[in-house]
Amino acid sequence: MGTYQNLKLEVEDEIAVLYISRPAALNALNSETLDELKDVLTEIEGRDDVKVVILTGGPDKKDNPYKSFVAGADIAEMVNFTAAEARAFGEKASVPFFLLNNMRQVTIAAVNGFALGGGCEIAMACDIRIAADNATFGQPETGLGIIPGFGGTQRLARLVGMGRAKEMIFTCDSIDAEEAYRIGLVNHVVAKEELLDSAKAMAKKIISKGSYAVSLAKAAINNGYDMDIKNAVEMEANLFGVACSTADKKEGMSAFLERRAADLKDF
Ligand code: CO8
């Protein structure tokens, strides 16, 4: 496992907890952090001993673990960007963001405070979002004279609908965790002290299922999302066929018929 300036990785019981950790800047995403995210996620995707990735923010410089998930892209780095540099920065981000979205492991964002701009966007690139009760979500870009550039104009509208996405992006109004839950931006809101344990409990539940089947289901949901329903269901049927060729399918169904617990192993 490589060493990282702005990330911390803990792996235990097939769960990777990946902290974005730039205490001086409330974990804002700069180029170095985006490169490191690409490297670590690529490495994790190749590991059979990691089945769920929990992405969260490290503490701030006063060691408060609940201050910030990610306070956005790094404004100090972006301030002098030319148009070409800005585009390259966006492209740099899209590699780790699409990895979070598409890697075979399940990704859960555990949002421990500010999730603004690029922070809201990286949470949206994960499969599932759990928010601490103090979390704040927002897309403040238009107030800075820019637009969301890490997929926010696309993923926010897909998650919460076009009207709500437009309101958040045009007004820059932040929303709290309860409102994020109400509009479907996050799956659960939990007490901030219980955030990581809640994310780990969900991870354990997912890991207890057929991991290869979960990864196929993730691919089916992702790939079908932008297809027409007929082709999407046909694609699903093909992946269903793949699932039926696994040892887990034989074991899972036999266990049901024999009234015993299944011992699922494929990944
Ligand atoms: N970038 C750089 N530094 C930051 C950022 C950031 N996004 N956010 C916070 N910091 C730094 C502050 O400058 C400060 O540094 P210092 O202590 O050296 O002065 C430190 O973190 C602590 O921040 P504050 O003192 O401001 O803490 P507060 O508790 O007073 O406020 C806030 C917390 C409300 C989160 C405040 O820091 C804030 O508003 N931050 C900026 C939030 C923001 O606007 N985020 C969106 C940025 S734009 C973006 O994400 C675009 C993404 C797409 C780019 C696509 C390019 C192609």
mmCIF file of C-alpha atoms and ligand atoms in Angstrom:
data_model
loop_
_atom_site.group_PDB
_atom_site.id
_atom_site.type_symbol
_atom_site.label_atom_id
_atom_site.label_comp_id
_atom_site.label_asym_id
_atom_site.label_seq_id
_atom_site.Cartn_x
_atom_site.Cartn_y
_atom_site.Cartn_z
ATOM 1 C CA MET A 1 0.000 0.000 0.000
ATOM 2 C CA GLY A 2 1.466 3.354 -1.009
ATOM 3 C CA THR A 3 1.997 6.235 1.385
ATOM 4 C CA TYR A 4 -0.126 9.322 0.976
ATOM 5 C CA GLN A 5 0.162 12.949 2.063
ATOM 6 C CA ASN A 6 -3.543 13.664 2.167
ATOM 7 C CA LEU A 7 -5.193 10.303 2.702
ATOM 8 C CA LYS A 8 -5.289 7.765 5.488
ATOM 9 C CA LEU A 9 -6.377 4.197 4.868
ATOM 10 C CA GLU A 10 -7.436 1.629 7.455
ATOM 11 C CA VAL A 11 -8.429 -1.887 6.372
ATOM 12 C CA GLU A 12 -10.098 -4.277 8.788
ATOM 13 C CA ASP A 13 -12.652 -7.077 8.356
ATOM 14 C CA GLU A 14 -12.822 -6.480 4.572
ATOM 15 C CA ILE A 15 -13.820 -2.828 5.124
ATOM 16 C CA ALA A 16 -11.529 -0.001 3.988
ATOM 17 C CA VAL A 17 -12.021 3.297 5.769
ATOM 18 C CA LEU A 18 -10.470 5.967 3.575
ATOM 19 C CA TYR A 19 -9.992 9.374 5.209
ATOM 20 C CA ILE A 20 -9.444 12.480 3.111
ATOM 21 C CA SER A 21 -7.091 14.340 5.379
ATOM 22 C CA ARG A 22 -5.943 17.907 4.758
ATOM 23 C CA PRO A 23 -6.585 19.450 8.189
ATOM 24 C CA ALA A 24 -5.277 22.885 7.157
ATOM 25 C CA ALA A 25 -7.952 23.255 4.455
ATOM 26 C CA LEU A 26 -10.957 21.333 5.856
ATOM 27 C CA ASN A 27 -9.989 18.445 3.522
ATOM 28 C CA ALA A 28 -10.442 20.509 0.343
ATOM 29 C CA LEU A 29 -9.506 18.584 -2.802
ATOM 30 C CA ASN A 30 -6.328 19.764 -4.509
ATOM 31 C CA SER A 31 -4.511 18.120 -7.439
ATOM 32 C CA GLU A 32 -2.262 16.097 -5.178
ATOM 33 C CA THR A 33 -5.236 14.667 -3.277
ATOM 34 C CA LEU A 34 -7.055 13.813 -6.507
ATOM 35 C CA ASP A 35 -3.950 11.976 -7.785
ATOM 36 C CA GLU A 36 -3.673 10.118 -4.500
ATOM 37 C CA LEU A 37 -7.362 9.192 -4.607
ATOM 38 C CA LYS A 38 -6.896 7.763 -8.086
ATOM 39 C CA ASP A 39 -3.910 5.693 -6.913
ATOM 40 C CA VAL A 40 -5.490 4.380 -3.729
ATOM 41 C CA LEU A 41 -8.835 3.501 -5.342
ATOM 42 C CA THR A 42 -7.075 1.730 -8.218
ATOM 43 C CA GLU A 43 -5.109 -0.255 -5.679
ATOM 44 C CA ILE A 44 -8.176 -1.058 -3.581
ATOM 45 C CA GLU A 45 -10.079 -2.245 -6.625
ATOM 46 C CA GLY A 46 -7.423 -4.901 -7.128
ATOM 47 C CA ARG A 47 -7.620 -6.124 -3.534
ATOM 48 C CA ASP A 48 -9.751 -9.167 -2.717
ATOM 49 C CA ASP A 49 -9.556 -8.380 1.005
ATOM 50 C CA VAL A 50 -11.622 -5.167 0.636
ATOM 51 C CA LYS A 51 -15.318 -5.473 -0.153
ATOM 52 C CA VAL A 52 -16.654 -2.106 0.981
ATOM 53 C CA VAL A 53 -14.964 1.301 0.985
ATOM 54 C CA ILE A 54 -16.118 3.950 3.459
ATOM 55 C CA LEU A 55 -15.025 7.432 2.409
ATOM 56 C CA THR A 56 -14.946 10.058 5.143
ATOM 57 C CA GLY A 57 -13.187 13.260 6.158
ATOM 58 C CA GLY A 58 -10.336 13.486 8.628
ATOM 59 C CA PRO A 59 -10.361 15.941 11.548
ATOM 60 C CA ASP A 60 -9.678 19.655 11.132
ATOM 61 C CA LYS A 61 -6.576 21.344 12.481
ATOM 62 C CA LYS A 62 -8.142 21.582 15.938
ATOM 63 C CA ASP A 63 -8.641 17.807 15.795
ATOM 64 C CA ASN A 64 -12.423 18.065 15.494
ATOM 65 C CA PRO A 65 -13.518 14.911 13.620
ATOM 66 C CA TYR A 66 -16.981 16.306 12.866
ATOM 67 C CA LYS A 67 -16.074 19.646 11.311
ATOM 68 C CA SER A 68 -15.661 18.724 7.668
ATOM 69 C CA PHE A 69 -16.094 15.882 5.224
ATOM 70 C CA VAL A 70 -14.670 17.849 2.280
ATOM 71 C CA ALA A 71 -15.084 21.662 2.054
ATOM 72 C CA GLY A 72 -14.858 21.635 -1.735
ATOM 73 C CA ALA A 73 -12.176 21.812 -4.357
ATOM 74 C CA ASP A 74 -9.159 23.828 -3.244
ATOM 75 C CA ILE A 75 -9.999 27.458 -3.958
ATOM 76 C CA ALA A 76 -6.400 28.596 -3.417
ATOM 77 C CA GLU A 77 -5.270 26.243 -6.191
ATOM 78 C CA MET A 78 -8.105 27.177 -8.558
ATOM 79 C CA VAL A 79 -7.908 30.958 -8.198
ATOM 80 C CA ASN A 80 -5.395 31.439 -11.036
ATOM 81 C CA PHE A 81 -6.508 28.592 -13.300
ATOM 82 C CA THR A 82 -6.693 29.233 -17.008
ATOM 83 C CA ALA A 83 -9.560 27.605 -18.883
ATOM 84 C CA ALA A 84 -7.254 24.772 -19.984
ATOM 85 C CA GLU A 85 -5.956 24.185 -16.466
ATOM 86 C CA ALA A 86 -9.493 24.137 -15.097
ATOM 87 C CA ARG A 87 -10.523 21.536 -17.631
ATOM 88 C CA ALA A 88 -7.481 19.393 -16.781
ATOM 89 C CA PHE A 89 -8.380 19.679 -13.082
ATOM 90 C CA GLY A 90 -11.914 18.483 -13.801
ATOM 91 C CA GLU A 91 -10.594 15.585 -15.854
ATOM 92 C CA LYS A 92 -8.181 14.676 -13.066
ATOM 93 C CA ALA A 93 -11.107 14.445 -10.655
ATOM 94 C CA SER A 94 -13.287 12.398 -12.958
ATOM 95 C CA VAL A 95 -10.943 9.378 -12.746
ATOM 96 C CA PRO A 96 -11.276 8.768 -8.972
ATOM 97 C CA PHE A 97 -14.908 9.921 -9.012
ATOM 98 C CA PHE A 98 -15.822 7.327 -11.649
ATOM 99 C CA LEU A 99 -13.817 4.731 -9.729
ATOM 100 C CA LEU A 100 -15.974 5.406 -6.651
ATOM 101 C CA ASN A 101 -19.028 5.096 -8.850
ATOM 102 C CA ASN A 102 -18.037 1.999 -10.807
ATOM 103 C CA MET A 103 -15.434 -0.004 -8.871
ATOM 104 C CA ARG A 104 -16.454 -3.555 -7.962
ATOM 105 C CA GLN A 105 -16.445 -2.731 -4.247
ATOM 106 C CA VAL A 106 -19.394 -0.859 -2.734
ATOM 107 C CA THR A 107 -18.553 2.729 -1.751
ATOM 108 C CA ILE A 108 -20.237 4.522 1.159
ATOM 109 C CA ALA A 109 -19.707 8.215 1.905
ATOM 110 C CA ALA A 110 -19.814 8.828 5.669
ATOM 111 C CA VAL A 111 -20.368 12.583 5.687
ATOM 112 C CA ASN A 112 -18.943 14.070 8.893
ATOM 113 C CA GLY A 113 -19.574 17.808 8.525
ATOM 114 C CA PHE A 114 -19.188 20.180 5.572
ATOM 115 C CA ALA A 115 -19.841 18.597 2.165
ATOM 116 C CA LEU A 116 -19.641 21.673 -0.026
ATOM 117 C CA GLY A 117 -18.932 22.023 -3.733
ATOM 118 C CA GLY A 118 -16.511 19.242 -4.633
ATOM 119 C CA GLY A 119 -17.273 17.695 -1.228
ATOM 120 C CA CYS A 120 -20.940 17.273 -2.051
ATOM 121 C CA GLU A 121 -19.866 16.045 -5.477
ATOM 122 C CA ILE A 122 -17.513 13.346 -4.196
ATOM 123 C CA ALA A 123 -20.198 12.140 -1.763
ATOM 124 C CA MET A 124 -22.583 11.880 -4.724
ATOM 125 C CA ALA A 125 -20.044 9.786 -6.653
ATOM 126 C CA CYS A 126 -20.293 7.108 -3.939
ATOM 127 C CA ASP A 127 -22.945 4.375 -4.085
ATOM 128 C CA ILE A 128 -24.548 5.278 -0.750
ATOM 129 C CA ARG A 129 -24.431 8.321 1.568
ATOM 130 C CA ILE A 130 -24.818 8.320 5.355
ATOM 131 C CA ALA A 131 -24.800 11.748 6.991
ATOM 132 C CA ALA A 132 -23.869 12.776 10.506
ATOM 133 C CA ASP A 133 -26.632 14.889 12.048
ATOM 134 C CA ASN A 134 -24.363 17.963 11.830
ATOM 135 C CA ALA A 135 -23.555 17.519 8.118
ATOM 136 C CA THR A 136 -24.104 20.407 5.689
ATOM 137 C CA PHE A 137 -24.507 19.959 1.946
ATOM 138 C CA GLY A 138 -24.271 22.650 -0.672
ATOM 139 C CA GLN A 139 -23.062 23.704 -4.094
ATOM 140 C CA PRO A 140 -21.695 27.237 -3.527
ATOM 141 C CA GLU A 141 -19.919 27.482 -6.891
ATOM 142 C CA THR A 142 -22.061 30.099 -8.630
ATOM 143 C CA GLY A 143 -21.309 32.450 -5.725
ATOM 144 C CA LEU A 144 -17.622 32.050 -6.629
ATOM 145 C CA GLY A 145 -18.324 32.790 -10.273
ATOM 146 C CA ILE A 146 -17.928 29.173 -11.400
ATOM 147 C CA ILE A 147 -20.171 26.139 -11.788
ATOM 148 C CA PRO A 148 -19.934 22.704 -10.175
ATOM 149 C CA GLY A 149 -17.212 20.961 -12.179
ATOM 150 C CA PHE A 150 -16.787 17.539 -10.575
ATOM 151 C CA GLY A 151 -20.092 16.202 -11.923
ATOM 152 C CA GLY A 152 -22.370 18.198 -9.598
ATOM 153 C CA THR A 153 -24.684 19.591 -12.248
ATOM 154 C CA GLN A 154 -25.290 16.034 -13.432
ATOM 155 C CA ARG A 155 -25.255 13.850 -10.323
ATOM 156 C CA LEU A 156 -27.270 16.239 -8.112
ATOM 157 C CA ALA A 157 -30.096 16.445 -10.644
ATOM 158 C CA ARG A 158 -30.091 12.671 -11.027
ATOM 159 C CA LEU A 159 -30.263 12.159 -7.264
ATOM 160 C CA VAL A 160 -32.748 14.802 -6.131
ATOM 161 C CA GLY A 161 -34.483 15.884 -9.353
ATOM 162 C CA MET A 162 -33.861 18.830 -11.607
ATOM 163 C CA GLY A 163 -35.905 21.421 -9.699
ATOM 164 C CA ARG A 164 -34.179 20.890 -6.363
ATOM 165 C CA ALA A 165 -30.756 20.643 -8.013
ATOM 166 C CA LYS A 166 -31.327 23.919 -9.836
ATOM 167 C CA GLU A 167 -32.446 25.641 -6.639
ATOM 168 C CA MET A 168 -29.368 24.474 -4.704
ATOM 169 C CA ILE A 169 -26.982 25.418 -7.511
ATOM 170 C CA PHE A 170 -28.591 28.769 -8.433
ATOM 171 C CA THR A 171 -29.113 30.022 -4.841
ATOM 172 C CA CYS A 172 -26.011 28.410 -3.237
ATOM 173 C CA ASP A 173 -28.218 27.684 -0.205
ATOM 174 C CA SER A 174 -26.774 24.913 1.921
ATOM 175 C CA ILE A 175 -29.038 22.249 3.398
ATOM 176 C CA ASP A 176 -28.711 20.360 6.661
ATOM 177 C CA ALA A 177 -28.638 16.584 7.036
ATOM 178 C CA GLU A 178 -32.378 16.223 7.670
ATOM 179 C CA GLU A 179 -33.244 18.171 4.524
ATOM 180 C CA ALA A 180 -30.675 16.133 2.576
ATOM 181 C CA TYR A 181 -32.463 13.008 3.811
ATOM 182 C CA ARG A 182 -35.893 14.425 2.965
ATOM 183 C CA ILE A 183 -34.927 15.106 -0.649
ATOM 184 C CA GLY A 184 -33.107 11.807 -1.123
ATOM 185 C CA LEU A 185 -29.561 13.124 -1.201
ATOM 186 C CA VAL A 186 -28.558 10.845 1.686
ATOM 187 C CA ASN A 187 -29.795 7.395 2.681
ATOM 188 C CA HIS A 188 -29.614 7.866 6.458
ATOM 189 C CA VAL A 189 -28.901 10.491 9.108
ATOM 190 C CA VAL A 190 -27.270 9.333 12.330
ATOM 191 C CA ALA A 191 -25.821 10.941 15.454
ATOM 192 C CA LYS A 192 -22.381 12.203 14.540
ATOM 193 C CA GLU A 193 -20.690 10.039 17.191
ATOM 194 C CA GLU A 194 -22.269 6.960 15.554
ATOM 195 C CA LEU A 195 -21.418 7.813 11.953
ATOM 196 C CA LEU A 196 -18.531 5.419 11.358
ATOM 197 C CA ASP A 197 -20.114 2.588 13.323
ATOM 198 C CA SER A 198 -23.321 2.989 11.304
ATOM 199 C CA ALA A 199 -21.397 2.942 8.035
ATOM 200 C CA LYS A 200 -19.463 -0.126 9.189
ATOM 201 C CA ALA A 201 -22.685 -1.893 10.233
ATOM 202 C CA MET A 202 -24.104 -1.322 6.759
ATOM 203 C CA ALA A 203 -20.816 -2.484 5.219
ATOM 204 C CA LYS A 204 -20.921 -5.699 7.274
ATOM 205 C CA LYS A 205 -24.468 -6.399 6.138
ATOM 206 C CA ILE A 206 -23.448 -5.922 2.494
ATOM 207 C CA ILE A 207 -20.361 -8.122 2.961
ATOM 208 C CA SER A 208 -22.546 -10.931 4.355
ATOM 209 C CA LYS A 209 -24.296 -11.162 0.969
ATOM 210 C CA GLY A 210 -22.745 -12.639 -2.145
ATOM 211 C CA SER A 211 -19.982 -10.121 -2.887
ATOM 212 C CA TYR A 212 -19.704 -11.056 -6.530
ATOM 213 C CA ALA A 213 -23.497 -10.820 -6.830
ATOM 214 C CA VAL A 214 -23.419 -7.387 -5.170
ATOM 215 C CA SER A 215 -20.779 -6.207 -7.645
ATOM 216 C CA LEU A 216 -22.871 -7.524 -10.560
ATOM 217 C CA ALA A 217 -25.956 -5.787 -9.176
ATOM 218 C CA LYS A 218 -23.964 -2.538 -8.884
ATOM 219 C CA ALA A 219 -22.851 -2.868 -12.519
ATOM 220 C CA ALA A 220 -26.438 -3.604 -13.606
ATOM 221 C CA ILE A 221 -27.837 -0.546 -11.793
ATOM 222 C CA ASN A 222 -25.074 1.744 -13.063
ATOM 223 C CA ASN A 223 -25.036 0.543 -16.645
ATOM 224 C CA GLY A 224 -28.787 0.454 -17.037
ATOM 225 C CA TYR A 225 -29.432 3.877 -15.523
ATOM 226 C CA ASP A 226 -28.948 5.816 -18.742
ATOM 227 C CA MET A 227 -30.237 3.126 -21.107
ATOM 228 C CA ASP A 228 -33.760 2.682 -22.420
ATOM 229 C CA ILE A 229 -35.709 0.210 -20.297
ATOM 230 C CA LYS A 230 -35.800 -2.546 -22.930
ATOM 231 C CA ASN A 231 -32.035 -2.642 -23.440
ATOM 232 C CA ALA A 232 -31.459 -2.150 -19.722
ATOM 233 C CA VAL A 233 -33.562 -5.173 -18.794
ATOM 234 C CA GLU A 234 -31.833 -7.228 -21.491
ATOM 235 C CA MET A 235 -28.458 -6.191 -20.032
ATOM 236 C CA GLU A 236 -29.746 -7.212 -16.599
ATOM 237 C CA ALA A 237 -30.757 -10.638 -17.959
ATOM 238 C CA ASN A 238 -27.230 -11.144 -19.256
ATOM 239 C CA LEU A 239 -25.712 -10.269 -15.873
ATOM 240 C CA PHE A 240 -28.294 -12.525 -14.201
ATOM 241 C CA GLY A 241 -26.933 -15.302 -16.392
ATOM 242 C CA VAL A 242 -23.404 -14.500 -15.235
ATOM 243 C CA ALA A 243 -24.548 -14.621 -11.592
ATOM 244 C CA CYS A 244 -26.083 -18.039 -12.215
ATOM 245 C CA SER A 245 -22.710 -19.405 -13.292
ATOM 246 C CA THR A 246 -21.131 -18.807 -9.860
ATOM 247 C CA ALA A 247 -20.432 -21.127 -6.955
ATOM 248 C CA ASP A 248 -22.245 -18.621 -4.728
ATOM 249 C CA LYS A 249 -25.483 -19.136 -6.649
ATOM 250 C CA LYS A 250 -25.254 -22.913 -6.159
ATOM 251 C CA GLU A 251 -24.401 -22.511 -2.470
ATOM 252 C CA GLY A 252 -26.939 -19.718 -1.805
ATOM 253 C CA MET A 253 -29.857 -21.594 -3.317
ATOM 254 C CA SER A 254 -28.848 -24.997 -1.895
ATOM 255 C CA ALA A 255 -28.537 -23.455 1.567
ATOM 256 C CA PHE A 256 -32.040 -22.046 1.289
ATOM 257 C CA LEU A 257 -33.490 -25.400 0.247
ATOM 258 C CA GLU A 258 -31.555 -27.226 2.984
ATOM 259 C CA ARG A 259 -32.633 -24.624 5.586
ATOM 260 C CA ARG A 260 -29.101 -23.684 6.599
ATOM 261 C CA ALA A 261 -27.041 -20.495 6.477
ATOM 262 C CA ALA A 262 -25.303 -19.882 3.147
ATOM 263 C CA ASP A 263 -21.502 -19.739 3.009
ATOM 264 C CA LEU A 264 -20.916 -17.301 0.139
ATOM 265 C CA LYS A 265 -17.327 -16.858 -1.036
ATOM 266 C CA ASP A 266 -17.124 -15.489 -4.582
ATOM 267 C CA PHE A 267 -15.738 -12.037 -5.230
HETATM 268 N N1 CO8 B 1 -10.371 25.535 -0.519
HETATM 269 C C1 CO8 B 1 -9.248 25.942 0.106
HETATM 270 N N2 CO8 B 1 -9.174 26.196 1.429
HETATM 271 C C2 CO8 B 1 -10.290 26.043 2.162
HETATM 272 C C3 CO8 B 1 -11.501 25.621 1.578
HETATM 273 C C4 CO8 B 1 -11.517 25.356 0.171
HETATM 274 N N3 CO8 B 1 -12.600 24.913 -0.476
HETATM 275 N N4 CO8 B 1 -12.438 25.569 2.535
HETATM 276 C C5 CO8 B 1 -11.838 25.922 3.680
HETATM 277 N N5 CO8 B 1 -10.537 26.222 3.473
HETATM 278 C C6 CO8 B 1 -9.541 26.652 4.437
HETATM 279 C C7 CO8 B 1 -9.745 28.106 4.846
HETATM 280 O O1 CO8 B 1 -9.154 28.979 3.906
HETATM 281 C C8 CO8 B 1 -9.076 28.141 6.200
HETATM 282 O O2 CO8 B 1 -7.687 28.253 6.015
HETATM 283 P P1 CO8 B 1 -6.823 29.197 7.031
HETATM 284 O O3 CO8 B 1 -7.101 28.630 8.418
HETATM 285 O O4 CO8 B 1 -5.418 28.998 6.567
HETATM 286 O O5 CO8 B 1 -7.364 30.584 6.865
HETATM 287 C C9 CO8 B 1 -9.358 26.751 6.768
HETATM 288 O O6 CO8 B 1 -9.701 25.920 5.647
HETATM 289 C C10 CO8 B 1 -10.516 26.749 7.744
HETATM 290 O O7 CO8 B 1 -11.618 27.346 7.094
HETATM 291 P P2 CO8 B 1 -12.445 28.574 7.733
HETATM 292 O O8 CO8 B 1 -11.571 29.370 8.636
HETATM 293 O O9 CO8 B 1 -13.107 29.279 6.606
HETATM 294 O O10 CO8 B 1 -13.483 27.756 8.615
HETATM 295 P P3 CO8 B 1 -14.934 28.246 9.046
HETATM 296 O O11 CO8 B 1 -15.393 27.293 10.101
HETATM 297 O O12 CO8 B 1 -14.942 29.697 9.364
HETATM 298 O O13 CO8 B 1 -15.830 28.069 7.725
HETATM 299 C C11 CO8 B 1 -16.576 26.905 5.740
HETATM 300 C C12 CO8 B 1 -16.016 26.772 7.175
HETATM 301 C C13 CO8 B 1 -17.988 27.497 5.811
HETATM 302 C C14 CO8 B 1 -16.628 25.496 5.159
HETATM 303 C C15 CO8 B 1 -15.654 27.828 4.926
HETATM 304 O O14 CO8 B 1 -14.324 27.384 5.085
HETATM 305 C C16 CO8 B 1 -15.980 27.855 3.465
HETATM 306 O O15 CO8 B 1 -16.926 28.492 3.067
HETATM 307 N N6 CO8 B 1 -15.167 27.153 2.655
HETATM 308 C C17 CO8 B 1 -15.324 27.165 1.209
HETATM 309 C C18 CO8 B 1 -16.511 26.338 0.806
HETATM 310 C C19 CO8 B 1 -16.689 26.396 -0.693
HETATM 311 O O16 CO8 B 1 -16.974 27.426 -1.276
HETATM 312 N N7 CO8 B 1 -16.529 25.224 -1.342
HETATM 313 C C20 CO8 B 1 -16.687 25.108 -2.773
HETATM 314 C C21 CO8 B 1 -15.398 25.391 -3.445
HETATM 315 S S1 CO8 B 1 -15.576 25.421 -5.205
HETATM 316 C C22 CO8 B 1 -15.663 23.799 -5.652
HETATM 317 O O17 CO8 B 1 -15.686 22.917 -4.848
HETATM 318 C C23 CO8 B 1 -15.733 23.547 -7.097
HETATM 319 C C24 CO8 B 1 -15.633 22.074 -7.433
HETATM 320 C C25 CO8 B 1 -15.502 21.842 -8.901
HETATM 321 C C26 CO8 B 1 -14.180 22.306 -9.436
HETATM 322 C C27 CO8 B 1 -14.095 21.889 -10.861
HETATM 323 C C28 CO8 B 1 -12.881 22.407 -11.555
HETATM 324 C C29 CO8 B 1 -12.858 21.931 -13.016
#
